[in-house]
PDB file of C-alpha atoms in Angstrom:
ATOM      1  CA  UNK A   1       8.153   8.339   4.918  1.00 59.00           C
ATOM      2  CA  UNK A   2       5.689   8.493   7.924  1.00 61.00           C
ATOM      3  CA  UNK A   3       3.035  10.067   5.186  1.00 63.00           C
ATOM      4  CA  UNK A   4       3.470   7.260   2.780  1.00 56.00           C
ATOM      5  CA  UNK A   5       3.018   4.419   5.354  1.00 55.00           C
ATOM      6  CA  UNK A   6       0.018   6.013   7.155  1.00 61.00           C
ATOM      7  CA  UNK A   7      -1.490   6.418   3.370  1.00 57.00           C
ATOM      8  CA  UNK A   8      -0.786   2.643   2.446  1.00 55.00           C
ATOM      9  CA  UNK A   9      -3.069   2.074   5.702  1.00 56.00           C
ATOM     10  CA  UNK A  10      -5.702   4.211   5.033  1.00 56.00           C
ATOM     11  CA  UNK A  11      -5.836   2.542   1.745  1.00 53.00           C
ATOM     12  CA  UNK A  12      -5.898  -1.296   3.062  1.00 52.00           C
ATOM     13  CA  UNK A  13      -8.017  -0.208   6.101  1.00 53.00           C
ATOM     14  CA  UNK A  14     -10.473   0.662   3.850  1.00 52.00           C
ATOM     15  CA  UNK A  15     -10.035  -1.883   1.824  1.00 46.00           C
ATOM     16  CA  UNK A  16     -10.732  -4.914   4.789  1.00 45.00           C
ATOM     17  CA  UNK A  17     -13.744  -2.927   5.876  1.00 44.00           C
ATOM     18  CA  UNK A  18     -15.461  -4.995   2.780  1.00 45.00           C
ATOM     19  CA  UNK A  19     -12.931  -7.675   1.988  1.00 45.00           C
ATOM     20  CA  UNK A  20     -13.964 -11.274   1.216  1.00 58.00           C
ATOM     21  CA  UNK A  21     -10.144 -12.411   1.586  1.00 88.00           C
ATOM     22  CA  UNK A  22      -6.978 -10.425   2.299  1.00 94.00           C
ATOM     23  CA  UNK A  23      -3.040 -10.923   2.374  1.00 96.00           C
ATOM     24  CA  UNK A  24      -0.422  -8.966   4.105  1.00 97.00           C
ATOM     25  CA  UNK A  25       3.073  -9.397   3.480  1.00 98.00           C
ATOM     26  CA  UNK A  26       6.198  -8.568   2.916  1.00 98.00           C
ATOM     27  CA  UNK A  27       8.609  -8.274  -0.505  1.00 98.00           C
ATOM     28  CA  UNK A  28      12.460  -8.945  -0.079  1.00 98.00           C
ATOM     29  CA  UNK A  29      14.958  -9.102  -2.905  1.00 98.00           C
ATOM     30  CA  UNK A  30      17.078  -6.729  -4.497  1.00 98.00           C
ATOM     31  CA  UNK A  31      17.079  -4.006  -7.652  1.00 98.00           C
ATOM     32  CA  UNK A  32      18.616  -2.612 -10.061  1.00 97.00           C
ATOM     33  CA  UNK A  33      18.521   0.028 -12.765  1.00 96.00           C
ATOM     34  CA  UNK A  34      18.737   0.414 -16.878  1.00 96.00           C
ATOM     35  CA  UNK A  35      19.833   3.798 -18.222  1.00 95.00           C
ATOM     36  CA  UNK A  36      22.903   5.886 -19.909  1.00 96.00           C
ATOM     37  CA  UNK A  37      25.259   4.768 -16.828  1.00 96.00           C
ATOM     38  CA  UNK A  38      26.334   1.356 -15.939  1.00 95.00           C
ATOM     39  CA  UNK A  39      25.824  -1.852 -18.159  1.00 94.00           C
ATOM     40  CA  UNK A  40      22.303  -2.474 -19.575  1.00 89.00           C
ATOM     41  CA  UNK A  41      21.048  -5.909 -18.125  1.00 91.00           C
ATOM     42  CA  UNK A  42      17.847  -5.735 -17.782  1.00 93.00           C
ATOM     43  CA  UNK A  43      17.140  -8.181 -14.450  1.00 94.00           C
ATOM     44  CA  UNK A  44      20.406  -7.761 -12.469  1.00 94.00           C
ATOM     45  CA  UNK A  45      19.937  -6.830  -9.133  1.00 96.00           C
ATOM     46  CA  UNK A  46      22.942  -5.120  -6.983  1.00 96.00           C
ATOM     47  CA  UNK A  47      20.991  -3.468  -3.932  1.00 97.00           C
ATOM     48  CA  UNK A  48      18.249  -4.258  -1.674  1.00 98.00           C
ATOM     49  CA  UNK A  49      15.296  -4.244  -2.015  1.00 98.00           C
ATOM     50  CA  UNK A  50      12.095  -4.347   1.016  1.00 98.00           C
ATOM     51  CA  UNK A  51       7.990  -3.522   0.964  1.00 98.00           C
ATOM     52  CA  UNK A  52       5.142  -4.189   2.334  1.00 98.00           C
ATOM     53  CA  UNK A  53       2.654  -5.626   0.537  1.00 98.00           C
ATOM     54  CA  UNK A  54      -1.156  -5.865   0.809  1.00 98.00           C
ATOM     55  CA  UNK A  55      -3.947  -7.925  -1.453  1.00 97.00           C
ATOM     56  CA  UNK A  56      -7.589  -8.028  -1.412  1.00 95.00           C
ATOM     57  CA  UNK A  57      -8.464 -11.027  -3.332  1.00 94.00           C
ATOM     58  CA  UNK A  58     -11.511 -10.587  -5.146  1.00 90.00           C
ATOM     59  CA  UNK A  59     -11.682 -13.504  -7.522  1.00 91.00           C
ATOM     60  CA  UNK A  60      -9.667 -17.200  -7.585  1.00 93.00           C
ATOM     61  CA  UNK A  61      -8.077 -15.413 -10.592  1.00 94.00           C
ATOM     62  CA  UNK A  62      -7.610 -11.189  -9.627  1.00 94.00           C
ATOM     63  CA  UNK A  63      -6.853  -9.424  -6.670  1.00 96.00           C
ATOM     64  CA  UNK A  64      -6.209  -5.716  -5.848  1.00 97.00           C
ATOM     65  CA  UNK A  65      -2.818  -4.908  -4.836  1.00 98.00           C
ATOM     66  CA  UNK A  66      -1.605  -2.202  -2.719  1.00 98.00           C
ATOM     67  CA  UNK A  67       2.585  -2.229  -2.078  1.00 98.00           C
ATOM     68  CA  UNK A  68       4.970   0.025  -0.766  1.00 98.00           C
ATOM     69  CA  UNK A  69       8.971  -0.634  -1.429  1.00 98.00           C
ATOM     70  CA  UNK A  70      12.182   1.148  -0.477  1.00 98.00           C
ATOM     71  CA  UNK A  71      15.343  -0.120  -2.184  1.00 98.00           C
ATOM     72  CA  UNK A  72      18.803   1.645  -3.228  1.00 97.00           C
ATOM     73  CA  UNK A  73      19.944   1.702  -7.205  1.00 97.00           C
ATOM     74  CA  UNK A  74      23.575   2.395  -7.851  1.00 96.00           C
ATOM     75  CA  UNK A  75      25.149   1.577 -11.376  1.00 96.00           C
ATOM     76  CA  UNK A  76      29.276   2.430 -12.513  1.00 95.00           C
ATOM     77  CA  UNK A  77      30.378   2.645 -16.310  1.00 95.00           C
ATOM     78  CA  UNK A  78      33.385   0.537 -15.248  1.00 94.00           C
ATOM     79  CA  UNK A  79      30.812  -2.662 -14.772  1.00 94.00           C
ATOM     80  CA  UNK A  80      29.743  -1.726 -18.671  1.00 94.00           C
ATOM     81  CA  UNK A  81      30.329  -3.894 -21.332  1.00 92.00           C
ATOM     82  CA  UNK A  82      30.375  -1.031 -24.038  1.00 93.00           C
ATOM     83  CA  UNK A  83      33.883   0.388 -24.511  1.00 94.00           C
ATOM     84  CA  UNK A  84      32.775   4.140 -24.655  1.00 92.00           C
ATOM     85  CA  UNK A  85      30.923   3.926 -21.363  1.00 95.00           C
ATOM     86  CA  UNK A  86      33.934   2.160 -19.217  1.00 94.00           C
ATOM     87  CA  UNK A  87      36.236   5.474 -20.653  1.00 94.00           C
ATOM     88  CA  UNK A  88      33.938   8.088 -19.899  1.00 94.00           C
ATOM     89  CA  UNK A  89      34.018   6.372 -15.935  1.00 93.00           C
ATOM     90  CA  UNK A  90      30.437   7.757 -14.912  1.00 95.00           C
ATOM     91  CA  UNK A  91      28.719   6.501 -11.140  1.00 94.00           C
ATOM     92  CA  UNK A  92      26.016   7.260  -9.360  1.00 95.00           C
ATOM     93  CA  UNK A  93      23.489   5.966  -6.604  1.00 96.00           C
ATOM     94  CA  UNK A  94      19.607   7.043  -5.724  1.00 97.00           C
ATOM     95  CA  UNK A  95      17.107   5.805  -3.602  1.00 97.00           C
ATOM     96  CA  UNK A  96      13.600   4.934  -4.611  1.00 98.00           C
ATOM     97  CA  UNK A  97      10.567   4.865  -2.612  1.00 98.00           C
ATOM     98  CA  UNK A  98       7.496   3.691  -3.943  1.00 98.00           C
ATOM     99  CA  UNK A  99       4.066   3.368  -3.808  1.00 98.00           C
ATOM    100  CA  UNK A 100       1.906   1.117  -6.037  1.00 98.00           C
ATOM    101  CA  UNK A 101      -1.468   0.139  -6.647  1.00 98.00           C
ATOM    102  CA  UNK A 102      -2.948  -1.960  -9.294  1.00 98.00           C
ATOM    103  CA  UNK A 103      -4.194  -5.101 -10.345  1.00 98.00           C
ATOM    104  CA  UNK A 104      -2.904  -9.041  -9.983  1.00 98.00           C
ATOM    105  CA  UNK A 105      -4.491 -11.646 -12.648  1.00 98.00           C
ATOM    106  CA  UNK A 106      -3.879 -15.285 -11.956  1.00 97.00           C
ATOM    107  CA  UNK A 107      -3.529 -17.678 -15.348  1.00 97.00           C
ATOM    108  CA  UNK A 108      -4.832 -20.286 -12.916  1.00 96.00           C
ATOM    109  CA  UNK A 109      -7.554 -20.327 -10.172  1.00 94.00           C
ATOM    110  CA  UNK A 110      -6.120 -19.461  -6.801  1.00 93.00           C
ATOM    111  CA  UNK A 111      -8.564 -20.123  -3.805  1.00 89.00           C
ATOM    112  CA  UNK A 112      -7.286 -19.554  -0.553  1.00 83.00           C
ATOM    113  CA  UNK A 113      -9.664 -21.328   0.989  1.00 79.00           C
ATOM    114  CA  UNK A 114      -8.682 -24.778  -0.522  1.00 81.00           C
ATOM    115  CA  UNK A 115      -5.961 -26.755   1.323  1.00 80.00           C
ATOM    116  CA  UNK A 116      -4.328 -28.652  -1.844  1.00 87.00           C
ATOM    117  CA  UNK A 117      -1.374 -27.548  -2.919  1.00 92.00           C
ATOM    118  CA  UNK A 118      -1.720 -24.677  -5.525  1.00 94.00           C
ATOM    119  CA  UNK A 119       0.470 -23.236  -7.975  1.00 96.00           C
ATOM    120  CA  UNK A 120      -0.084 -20.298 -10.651  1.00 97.00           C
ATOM    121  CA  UNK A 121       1.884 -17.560 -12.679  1.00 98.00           C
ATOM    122  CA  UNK A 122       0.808 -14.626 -12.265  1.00 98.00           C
ATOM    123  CA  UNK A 123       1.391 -10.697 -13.666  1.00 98.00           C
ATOM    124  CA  UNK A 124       0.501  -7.271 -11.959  1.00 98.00           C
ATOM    125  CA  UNK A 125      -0.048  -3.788 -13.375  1.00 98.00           C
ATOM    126  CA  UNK A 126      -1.346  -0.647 -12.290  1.00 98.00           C
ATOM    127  CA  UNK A 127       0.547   2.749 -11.899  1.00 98.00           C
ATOM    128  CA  UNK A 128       3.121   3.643  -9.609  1.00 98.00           C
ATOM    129  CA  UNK A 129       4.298   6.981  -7.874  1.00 98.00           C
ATOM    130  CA  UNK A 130       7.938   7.354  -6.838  1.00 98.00           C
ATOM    131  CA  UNK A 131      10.507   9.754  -4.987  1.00 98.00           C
ATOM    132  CA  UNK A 132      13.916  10.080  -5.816  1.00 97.00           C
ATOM    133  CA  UNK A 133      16.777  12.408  -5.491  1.00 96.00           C
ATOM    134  CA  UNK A 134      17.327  15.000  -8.724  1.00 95.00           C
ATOM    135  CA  UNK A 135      20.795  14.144  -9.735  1.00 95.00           C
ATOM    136  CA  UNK A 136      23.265  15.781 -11.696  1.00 94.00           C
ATOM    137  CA  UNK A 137      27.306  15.002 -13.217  1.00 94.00           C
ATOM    138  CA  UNK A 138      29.487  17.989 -13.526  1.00 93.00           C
ATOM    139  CA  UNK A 139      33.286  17.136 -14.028  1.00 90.00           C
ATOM    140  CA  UNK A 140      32.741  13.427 -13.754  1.00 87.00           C
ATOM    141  CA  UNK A 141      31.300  13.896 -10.071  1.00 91.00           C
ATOM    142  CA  UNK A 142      27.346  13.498  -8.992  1.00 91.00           C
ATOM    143  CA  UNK A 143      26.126  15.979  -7.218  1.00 94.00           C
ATOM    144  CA  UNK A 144      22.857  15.419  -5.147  1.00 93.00           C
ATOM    145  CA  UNK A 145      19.268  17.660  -5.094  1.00 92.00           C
ATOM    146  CA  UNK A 146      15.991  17.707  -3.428  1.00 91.00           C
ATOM    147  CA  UNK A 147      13.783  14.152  -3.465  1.00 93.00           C
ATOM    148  CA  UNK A 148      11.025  14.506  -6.358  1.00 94.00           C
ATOM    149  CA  UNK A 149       8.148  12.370  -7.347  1.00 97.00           C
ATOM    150  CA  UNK A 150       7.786  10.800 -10.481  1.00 97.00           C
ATOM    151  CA  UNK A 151       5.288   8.223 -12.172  1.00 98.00           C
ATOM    152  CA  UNK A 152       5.810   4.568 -13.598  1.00 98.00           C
ATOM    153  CA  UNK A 153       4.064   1.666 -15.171  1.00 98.00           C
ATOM    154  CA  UNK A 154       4.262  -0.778 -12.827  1.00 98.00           C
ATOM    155  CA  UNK A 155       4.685  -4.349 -15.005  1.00 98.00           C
ATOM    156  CA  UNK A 156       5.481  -7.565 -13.421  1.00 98.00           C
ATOM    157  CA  UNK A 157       5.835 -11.602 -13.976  1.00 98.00           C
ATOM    158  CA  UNK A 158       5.820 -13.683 -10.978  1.00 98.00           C
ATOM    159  CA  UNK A 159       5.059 -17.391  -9.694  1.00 98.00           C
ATOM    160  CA  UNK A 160       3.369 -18.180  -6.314  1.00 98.00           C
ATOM    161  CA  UNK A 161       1.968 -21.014  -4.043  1.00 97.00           C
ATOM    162  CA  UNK A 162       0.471 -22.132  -0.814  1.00 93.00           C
ATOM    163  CA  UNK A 163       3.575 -23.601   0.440  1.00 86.00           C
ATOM    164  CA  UNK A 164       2.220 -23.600   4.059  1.00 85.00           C
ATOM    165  CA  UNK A 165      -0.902 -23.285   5.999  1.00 86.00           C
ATOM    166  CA  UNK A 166      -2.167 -19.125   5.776  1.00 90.00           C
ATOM    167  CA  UNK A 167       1.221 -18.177   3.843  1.00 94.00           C
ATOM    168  CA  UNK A 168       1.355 -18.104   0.239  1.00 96.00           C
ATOM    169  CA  UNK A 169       4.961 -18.043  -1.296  1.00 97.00           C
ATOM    170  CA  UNK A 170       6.090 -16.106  -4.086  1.00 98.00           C
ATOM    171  CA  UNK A 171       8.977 -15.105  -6.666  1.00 98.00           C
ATOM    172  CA  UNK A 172       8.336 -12.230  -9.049  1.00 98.00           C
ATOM    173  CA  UNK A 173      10.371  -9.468 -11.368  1.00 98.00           C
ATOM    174  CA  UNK A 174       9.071  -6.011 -11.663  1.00 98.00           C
ATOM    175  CA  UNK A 175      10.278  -3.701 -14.448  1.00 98.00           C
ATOM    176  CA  UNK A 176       9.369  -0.187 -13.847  1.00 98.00           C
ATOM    177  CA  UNK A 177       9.055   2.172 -16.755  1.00 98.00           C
ATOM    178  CA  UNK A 178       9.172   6.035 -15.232  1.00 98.00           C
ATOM    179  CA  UNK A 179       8.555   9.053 -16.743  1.00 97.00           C
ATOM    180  CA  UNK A 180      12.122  10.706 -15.707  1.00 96.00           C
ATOM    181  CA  UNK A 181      15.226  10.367 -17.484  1.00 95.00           C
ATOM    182  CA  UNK A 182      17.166  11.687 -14.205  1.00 93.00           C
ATOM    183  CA  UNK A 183      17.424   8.726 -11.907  1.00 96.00           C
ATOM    184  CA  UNK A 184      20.961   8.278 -12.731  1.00 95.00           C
ATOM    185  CA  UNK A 185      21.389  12.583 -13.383  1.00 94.00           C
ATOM    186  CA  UNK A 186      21.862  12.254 -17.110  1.00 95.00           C
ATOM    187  CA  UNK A 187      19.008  14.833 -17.904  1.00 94.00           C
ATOM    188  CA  UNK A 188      18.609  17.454 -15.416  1.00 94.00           C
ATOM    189  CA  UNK A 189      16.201  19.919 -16.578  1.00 90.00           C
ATOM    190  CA  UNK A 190      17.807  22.466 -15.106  1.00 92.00           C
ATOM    191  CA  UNK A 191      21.390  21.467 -16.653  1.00 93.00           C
ATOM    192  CA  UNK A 192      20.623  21.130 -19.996  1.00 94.00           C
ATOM    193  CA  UNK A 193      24.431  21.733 -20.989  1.00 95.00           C
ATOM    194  CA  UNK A 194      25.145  18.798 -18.524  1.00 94.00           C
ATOM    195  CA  UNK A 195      23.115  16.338 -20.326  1.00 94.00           C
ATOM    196  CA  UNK A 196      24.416  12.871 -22.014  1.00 94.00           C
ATOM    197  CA  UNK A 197      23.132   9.688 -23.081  1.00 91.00           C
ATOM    198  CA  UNK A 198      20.180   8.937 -24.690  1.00 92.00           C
ATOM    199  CA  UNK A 199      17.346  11.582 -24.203  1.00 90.00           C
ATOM    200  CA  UNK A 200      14.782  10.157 -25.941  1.00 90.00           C
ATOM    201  CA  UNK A 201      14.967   7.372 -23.808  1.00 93.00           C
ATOM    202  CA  UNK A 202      13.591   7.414 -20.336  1.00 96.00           C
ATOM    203  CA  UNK A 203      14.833   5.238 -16.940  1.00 97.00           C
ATOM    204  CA  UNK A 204      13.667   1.937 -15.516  1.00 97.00           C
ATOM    205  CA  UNK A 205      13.998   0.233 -12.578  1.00 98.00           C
ATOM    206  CA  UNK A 206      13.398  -3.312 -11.607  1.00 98.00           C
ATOM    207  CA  UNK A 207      12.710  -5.296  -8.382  1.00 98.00           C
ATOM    208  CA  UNK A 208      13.407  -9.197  -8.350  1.00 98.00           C
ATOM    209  CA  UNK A 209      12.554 -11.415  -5.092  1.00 98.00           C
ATOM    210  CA  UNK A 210       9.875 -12.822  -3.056  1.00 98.00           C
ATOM    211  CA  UNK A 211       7.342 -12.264  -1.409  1.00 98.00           C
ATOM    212  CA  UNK A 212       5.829 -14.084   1.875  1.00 98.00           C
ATOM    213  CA  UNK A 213       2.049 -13.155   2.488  1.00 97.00           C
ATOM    214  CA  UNK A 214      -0.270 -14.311   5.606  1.00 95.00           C
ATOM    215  CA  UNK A 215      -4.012 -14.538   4.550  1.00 92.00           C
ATOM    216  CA  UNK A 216      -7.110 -13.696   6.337  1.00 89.00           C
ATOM    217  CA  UNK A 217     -10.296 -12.454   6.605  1.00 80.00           C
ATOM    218  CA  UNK A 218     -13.755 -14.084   6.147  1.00 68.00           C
ATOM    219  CA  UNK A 219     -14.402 -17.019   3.142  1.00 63.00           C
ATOM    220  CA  UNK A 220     -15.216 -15.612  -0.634  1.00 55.00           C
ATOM    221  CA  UNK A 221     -18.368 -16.736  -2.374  1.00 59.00           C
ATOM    222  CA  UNK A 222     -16.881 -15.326  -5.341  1.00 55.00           C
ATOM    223  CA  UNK A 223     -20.620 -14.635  -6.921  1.00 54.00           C
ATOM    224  CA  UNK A 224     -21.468 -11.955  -8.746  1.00 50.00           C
ATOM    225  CA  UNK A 225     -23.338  -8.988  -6.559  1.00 47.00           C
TER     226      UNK A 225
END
């Protein structure tokens, strides 16, 4: 954890050194997961979720984006709608840590300099790199393995304004498409005979909330170099 953080400040360190505008912040809201356990709903958020959450504005409409989020994901067949799921009575719960970097594209200007009151949709994109625990079922029960790092694609809707004076206000849903169909331990590679579900189908998890950033740094020209 200590690794990650120190990382995520190397990266926004480096970042300020040349910034014409930044935000730092924080994400709060909750998650949830879509797999071969549980029910299927794709924004339905049952744990926690925090981050950190940094920006270097480079444009009224893009801005780099460097975030770091812990949350929980837990999912029961019992809370399933589909009849073959609630029988078979499967649980399980993971933690997710993750770092992300990418790219945020406002579909209206967004200049923090300006005092009006602004307002814009945004989405964000990039790549993502997360640990989780290797999970398994045997006999109905989960049994829990080393943390391992995965990838995802990042992909995100959101809404955000300058509610108040330095702070710009935010809701957003991120969907995360991994490249692991283990979150919830249907597909262990090293129990194939333990496998179920679908597995041509990998996981995804999604974070829903806000986020509160505080802007600084020195005015943009936003000019070409």
């Amino acid at each position: 954890m200590n690794r990650i953080l120190y990382l995520l400040i190397i990266i926004i360190t480096s970042l300020s050194a040349s910034a014409q505008i930044n935000e730092l912040g924080i994400f709060a809201g909750g998650a949830n997961y879509i797999g071969d356990v549980g029910p299927t709903n794709y924004v339905a958020p049952n744990e926690p979720a925090l981050g950190i959450i940094y920006k270097w504005n480079r444009s009224p409409r893009h801005s780099w984006r460097a975030s770091f989020t812990y949350a929980d994901i837990k999912s029961k067949d019992a809370d399933s709608d589909m009849s073959g799921r609630q029988e078979r009575g499967y649980e399980f719960k993971n933690t997710v840590k993750e770092l992300s970097l990418g790219l945020e594209f406002n579909f209206f200007d967004f200049n923090l300099h300006e005092p009006d009151f602004q307002l814009t949709p945004y989405v964000y994109t990039g790549i993502s790199y997360f640990w989780s625990d290797e999970l398994y079922i045997n006999n109905g029960e989960t049994r829990r393995l080393d943390s391992k790092g995965n990838l995802a694609i990042p992909m995100t809707v959101g809404i955000k304004s300058n509610v108040f004076e330095n702070f710009v206000l935010g809701f957003e849903v991120g969907a995360r498409y991994t490249f692991t169909d283990d979150l919830d331990g249907s597909n262990h590679s090293d129990y194939p005979q333990l496998a179920f579900g679908n597995l041509d189908s990998n996981d995804w998890y999604v974070f829903t909330g806000f986020t509160l950033t505080y802007t600084f740094g020195v005015q943009p020209c936003y000019c070409a170099e």
